[in-house]
Tab-separated table of N, CA and C in Angstrom:
chain	number	residue	atom	x	y	z
N	96	UNK	N	0.845	-1.190	0.000
N	96	UNK	CA	0.000	0.000	0.000
N	96	UNK	C	0.884	1.244	0.000
N	97	UNK	N	0.573	2.144	-0.901
N	97	UNK	CA	1.327	3.397	-0.968
N	97	UNK	C	0.973	4.283	0.229
N	98	UNK	N	1.930	5.050	0.637
N	98	UNK	CA	1.728	6.022	1.705
N	98	UNK	C	0.618	6.993	1.304
N	99	UNK	N	-0.213	7.389	2.244
N	99	UNK	CA	-1.338	8.274	1.922
N	99	UNK	C	-0.892	9.651	1.451
N	100	UNK	N	0.371	10.005	1.674
N	100	UNK	CA	0.905	11.291	1.234
N	100	UNK	C	1.547	11.206	-0.155
N	101	UNK	N	1.606	10.041	-0.722
N	101	UNK	CA	2.238	9.799	-2.017
N	101	UNK	C	1.160	9.869	-3.097
N	102	UNK	N	0.830	11.111	-3.507
N	102	UNK	CA	-0.251	11.336	-4.457
N	102	UNK	C	0.292	12.042	-5.692
N	103	UNK	N	-0.139	11.569	-6.832
N	103	UNK	CA	0.353	12.121	-8.101
N	103	UNK	C	-0.106	13.565	-8.296
N	104	UNK	N	0.846	14.421	-8.710
N	104	UNK	CA	0.563	15.825	-9.033
N	104	UNK	C	-0.245	16.517	-7.939
N	105	UNK	N	0.180	16.368	-6.703
N	105	UNK	CA	-0.608	16.829	-5.564
N	105	UNK	C	-0.021	18.053	-4.869
N	106	UNK	N	1.279	18.170	-4.824
N	106	UNK	CA	1.923	19.183	-3.989
N	106	UNK	C	2.426	20.377	-4.792
N	107	UNK	N	2.325	21.553	-4.177
N	107	UNK	CA	2.845	22.791	-4.764
N	107	UNK	C	4.305	23.017	-4.393
N	108	UNK	N	4.688	22.562	-3.197
N	108	UNK	CA	6.050	22.756	-2.689
N	108	UNK	C	6.478	21.511	-1.926
N	109	UNK	N	7.712	21.083	-2.162
N	109	UNK	CA	8.324	20.018	-1.374
N	109	UNK	C	9.697	20.507	-0.944
N	110	UNK	N	10.046	20.268	0.322
N	110	UNK	CA	11.344	20.647	0.867
N	110	UNK	C	12.061	19.392	1.330
N	111	UNK	N	13.317	19.249	0.921
N	111	UNK	CA	14.119	18.087	1.316
N	111	UNK	C	15.488	18.574	1.770
N	112	UNK	N	15.742	18.498	3.058
N	112	UNK	CA	17.041	18.864	3.616
N	112	UNK	C	17.753	17.565	3.989
N	113	UNK	N	18.263	16.898	2.967
N	113	UNK	CA	18.915	15.605	3.163
N	113	UNK	C	20.203	15.563	2.342
N	114	UNK	N	20.915	14.484	2.475
N	114	UNK	CA	22.216	14.372	1.828
N	114	UNK	C	22.109	14.039	0.341
N	115	UNK	N	23.229	14.142	-0.313
N	115	UNK	CA	23.371	13.986	-1.754
N	115	UNK	C	22.842	12.649	-2.279
N	116	UNK	N	23.238	11.538	-1.676
N	116	UNK	CA	22.858	10.223	-2.206
N	116	UNK	C	21.344	10.016	-2.265
N	117	UNK	N	20.591	10.308	-1.203
N	117	UNK	CA	19.136	10.170	-1.327
N	117	UNK	C	18.540	11.114	-2.373
N	118	UNK	N	19.100	12.304	-2.510
N	118	UNK	CA	18.577	13.252	-3.494
N	118	UNK	C	18.759	12.759	-4.922
N	119	UNK	N	19.772	11.942	-5.160
N	119	UNK	CA	19.985	11.378	-6.499
N	119	UNK	C	18.850	10.422	-6.867
N	120	UNK	N	18.307	9.741	-5.894
N	120	UNK	CA	17.299	8.713	-6.123
N	120	UNK	C	15.869	9.266	-6.052
N	121	UNK	N	15.653	10.253	-5.212
N	121	UNK	CA	14.299	10.748	-4.959
N	121	UNK	C	13.705	11.587	-6.087
N	122	UNK	N	14.464	11.913	-7.100
N	122	UNK	CA	13.950	12.750	-8.173
N	122	UNK	C	12.694	12.149	-8.810
N	123	UNK	N	12.635	10.855	-8.959
N	123	UNK	CA	11.455	10.231	-9.562
N	123	UNK	C	10.222	10.412	-8.677
N	124	UNK	N	10.406	10.336	-7.380
N	124	UNK	CA	9.298	10.564	-6.451
N	124	UNK	C	8.858	12.025	-6.476
N	125	UNK	N	9.823	12.928	-6.460
N	125	UNK	CA	9.485	14.351	-6.529
N	125	UNK	C	8.722	14.652	-7.815
N	126	UNK	N	9.172	14.094	-8.897
N	126	UNK	CA	8.529	14.301	-10.191
N	126	UNK	C	7.085	13.788	-10.180
N	127	UNK	N	6.864	12.702	-9.497
N	127	UNK	CA	5.530	12.101	-9.423
N	127	UNK	C	4.565	12.944	-8.578
N	128	UNK	N	5.014	13.436	-7.428
N	128	UNK	CA	4.090	14.071	-6.479
N	128	UNK	C	3.891	15.568	-6.697
N	129	UNK	N	4.806	16.219	-7.411
N	129	UNK	CA	4.696	17.668	-7.576
N	129	UNK	C	3.811	18.053	-8.759
N	130	UNK	N	3.033	19.108	-8.551
N	130	UNK	CA	2.183	19.654	-9.612
N	130	UNK	C	3.032	20.373	-10.657
N	131	UNK	N	2.404	20.715	-11.774
N	131	UNK	CA	3.034	21.583	-12.761
N	131	UNK	C	3.279	22.948	-12.124
N	132	UNK	N	4.371	23.584	-12.494
N	132	UNK	CA	4.738	24.907	-11.984
N	132	UNK	C	4.874	24.949	-10.467
N	133	UNK	N	5.298	23.857	-9.886
N	133	UNK	CA	5.514	23.780	-8.446
N	133	UNK	C	6.986	24.041	-8.120
N	134	UNK	N	7.294	24.028	-6.832
N	134	UNK	CA	8.661	24.301	-6.377
N	134	UNK	C	9.195	23.126	-5.571
N	135	UNK	N	10.472	22.875	-5.768
N	135	UNK	CA	11.199	21.871	-5.002
N	135	UNK	C	12.414	22.554	-4.396
N	136	UNK	N	12.522	22.480	-3.086
N	136	UNK	CA	13.649	23.093	-2.379
N	136	UNK	C	14.500	21.969	-1.815
N	137	UNK	N	15.747	21.906	-2.263
N	137	UNK	CA	16.655	20.882	-1.745
N	137	UNK	C	17.852	21.552	-1.096
N	138	UNK	N	18.284	20.982	0.014
N	138	UNK	CA	19.475	21.477	0.697
N	138	UNK	C	20.151	20.297	1.374
N	139	UNK	N	21.341	20.564	1.911
N	139	UNK	CA	22.121	19.486	2.499
N	139	UNK	C	23.147	18.932	1.530
N	140	UNK	N	23.401	19.686	0.466
N	140	UNK	CA	24.393	19.246	-0.510
N	140	UNK	C	25.591	20.187	-0.502
N	141	UNK	N	26.713	19.663	-0.904
N	141	UNK	CA	27.938	20.450	-0.953
N	141	UNK	C	28.093	21.122	-2.315
N	142	UNK	N	28.875	22.164	-2.341
N	142	UNK	CA	29.085	22.938	-3.559
N	142	UNK	C	29.524	22.055	-4.730
N	143	UNK	N	30.434	21.123	-4.471
N	143	UNK	CA	30.949	20.276	-5.555
N	143	UNK	C	29.944	19.209	-6.015
N	144	UNK	N	28.807	19.088	-5.362
N	144	UNK	CA	27.773	18.129	-5.760
N	144	UNK	C	26.641	18.794	-6.548
N	145	UNK	N	26.582	20.107	-6.539
N	145	UNK	CA	25.415	20.808	-7.080
N	145	UNK	C	25.229	20.602	-8.582
N	146	UNK	N	26.302	20.632	-9.356
N	146	UNK	CA	26.150	20.501	-10.811
N	146	UNK	C	25.574	19.149	-11.215
N	147	UNK	N	25.960	18.107	-10.519
N	147	UNK	CA	25.398	16.790	-10.807
N	147	UNK	C	23.883	16.810	-10.618
N	148	UNK	N	23.437	17.350	-9.478
N	148	UNK	CA	22.002	17.371	-9.199
N	148	UNK	C	21.254	18.308	-10.143
N	149	UNK	N	21.820	19.446	-10.448
N	149	UNK	CA	21.175	20.377	-11.374
N	149	UNK	C	20.950	19.698	-12.724
N	150	UNK	N	21.959	19.026	-13.231
N	150	UNK	CA	21.838	18.347	-14.525
N	150	UNK	C	20.842	17.189	-14.474
N	151	UNK	N	20.869	16.437	-13.401
N	151	UNK	CA	19.946	15.307	-13.258
N	151	UNK	C	18.503	15.794	-13.149
N	152	UNK	N	18.266	16.819	-12.344
N	152	UNK	CA	16.912	17.316	-12.137
N	152	UNK	C	16.381	18.019	-13.385
N	153	UNK	N	17.256	18.608	-14.156
N	153	UNK	CA	16.835	19.266	-15.401
N	153	UNK	C	16.184	18.257	-16.353
N	154	UNK	N	16.649	17.026	-16.334
N	154	UNK	CA	16.076	15.979	-17.195
N	154	UNK	C	14.619	15.688	-16.847
N	155	UNK	N	14.194	16.079	-15.645
N	155	UNK	CA	12.820	15.889	-15.186
N	155	UNK	C	12.040	17.210	-15.178
N	156	UNK	N	12.546	18.188	-15.935
N	156	UNK	CA	11.903	19.499	-16.064
N	156	UNK	C	11.913	20.329	-14.782
N	157	UNK	N	12.948	20.165	-13.981
N	157	UNK	CA	13.172	21.031	-12.824
N	157	UNK	C	14.307	21.988	-13.180
N	158	UNK	N	14.018	23.269	-13.103
N	158	UNK	CA	14.994	24.288	-13.476
N	158	UNK	C	15.258	25.218	-12.299
N	159	UNK	N	16.455	25.733	-12.212
N	159	UNK	CA	16.849	26.578	-11.084
N	159	UNK	C	16.001	27.842	-11.050
N	160	UNK	N	15.405	28.078	-9.919
N	160	UNK	CA	14.687	29.319	-9.650
N	160	UNK	C	15.589	30.250	-8.834
N	161	UNK	N	16.196	29.695	-7.767
N	161	UNK	CA	17.185	30.421	-6.962
N	161	UNK	C	18.185	29.427	-6.403
N	162	UNK	N	19.383	29.907	-6.152
N	162	UNK	CA	20.450	29.074	-5.604
N	162	UNK	C	21.143	29.861	-4.495
N	163	UNK	N	21.368	29.220	-3.363
N	163	UNK	CA	22.023	29.845	-2.220
N	163	UNK	C	23.250	29.031	-1.828
N	164	UNK	N	24.309	29.735	-1.447
N	164	UNK	CA	25.545	29.101	-1.000
N	164	UNK	C	25.904	29.677	0.363
N	165	UNK	N	26.050	28.808	1.351
N	165	UNK	CA	26.422	29.233	2.695
N	165	UNK	C	27.550	28.337	3.202
N	166	UNK	N	28.775	28.855	3.154
N	166	UNK	CA	29.943	28.092	3.625
N	166	UNK	C	30.049	26.715	2.979
N	167	UNK	N	29.917	26.681	1.653
N	167	UNK	CA	30.057	25.454	0.879
N	167	UNK	C	28.826	24.556	0.912
N	168	UNK	N	27.783	24.916	1.668
N	168	UNK	CA	26.517	24.189	1.667
N	168	UNK	C	25.559	24.897	0.720
N	169	UNK	N	24.872	24.115	-0.089
N	169	UNK	CA	24.030	24.659	-1.151
N	169	UNK	C	22.557	24.360	-0.885
N	170	UNK	N	21.746	25.351	-1.169
N	170	UNK	CA	20.293	25.186	-1.236
N	170	UNK	C	19.873	25.589	-2.638
N	171	UNK	N	19.075	24.740	-3.271
N	171	UNK	CA	18.579	25.033	-4.606
N	171	UNK	C	17.057	25.033	-4.569
N	172	UNK	N	16.483	26.079	-5.096
N	172	UNK	CA	15.042	26.129	-5.306
N	172	UNK	C	14.805	25.891	-6.790
N	173	UNK	N	14.161	24.776	-7.084
N	173	UNK	CA	13.821	24.440	-8.456
N	173	UNK	C	12.362	24.788	-8.708
N	174	UNK	N	12.077	25.153	-9.931
N	174	UNK	CA	10.692	25.274	-10.382
N	174	UNK	C	10.461	24.197	-11.423
N	175	UNK	N	9.368	23.489	-11.240
N	175	UNK	CA	9.034	22.405	-12.175
N	175	UNK	C	8.204	22.949	-13.314
N	176	UNK	N	8.688	22.721	-14.503
N	176	UNK	CA	7.953	23.121	-15.698
N	176	UNK	C	7.533	21.878	-16.453
N	177	UNK	N	6.359	21.941	-17.004
N	177	UNK	CA	5.879	20.801	-17.784
N	177	UNK	C	5.242	21.315	-19.063
C-alpha cells in the first residue's frame, strides 16, 4: 500500500534537507508528487555536488529558480515546468 501522502501531481512545494545520495534517487518521487509549476527546495548538498544534481533534475523538467551558498553548503530552489 502506498503512503497516503504519495499522491500524483498533488503538492505545490516540497522541501528536502537531506544528503546527496538520497537526493539522487528521490527525483522520480518528486517528479511524481509535484504539480506543474511547483517548487522543489533541496538542501544538504555540498558545492561540488550541485552541478550533478542540477543536470539530473533538469532531465525531469526542474529548473533553477534560486540558488544559495552558505559556507560550501548549497540550497537550490527548483521550479518544475511541464
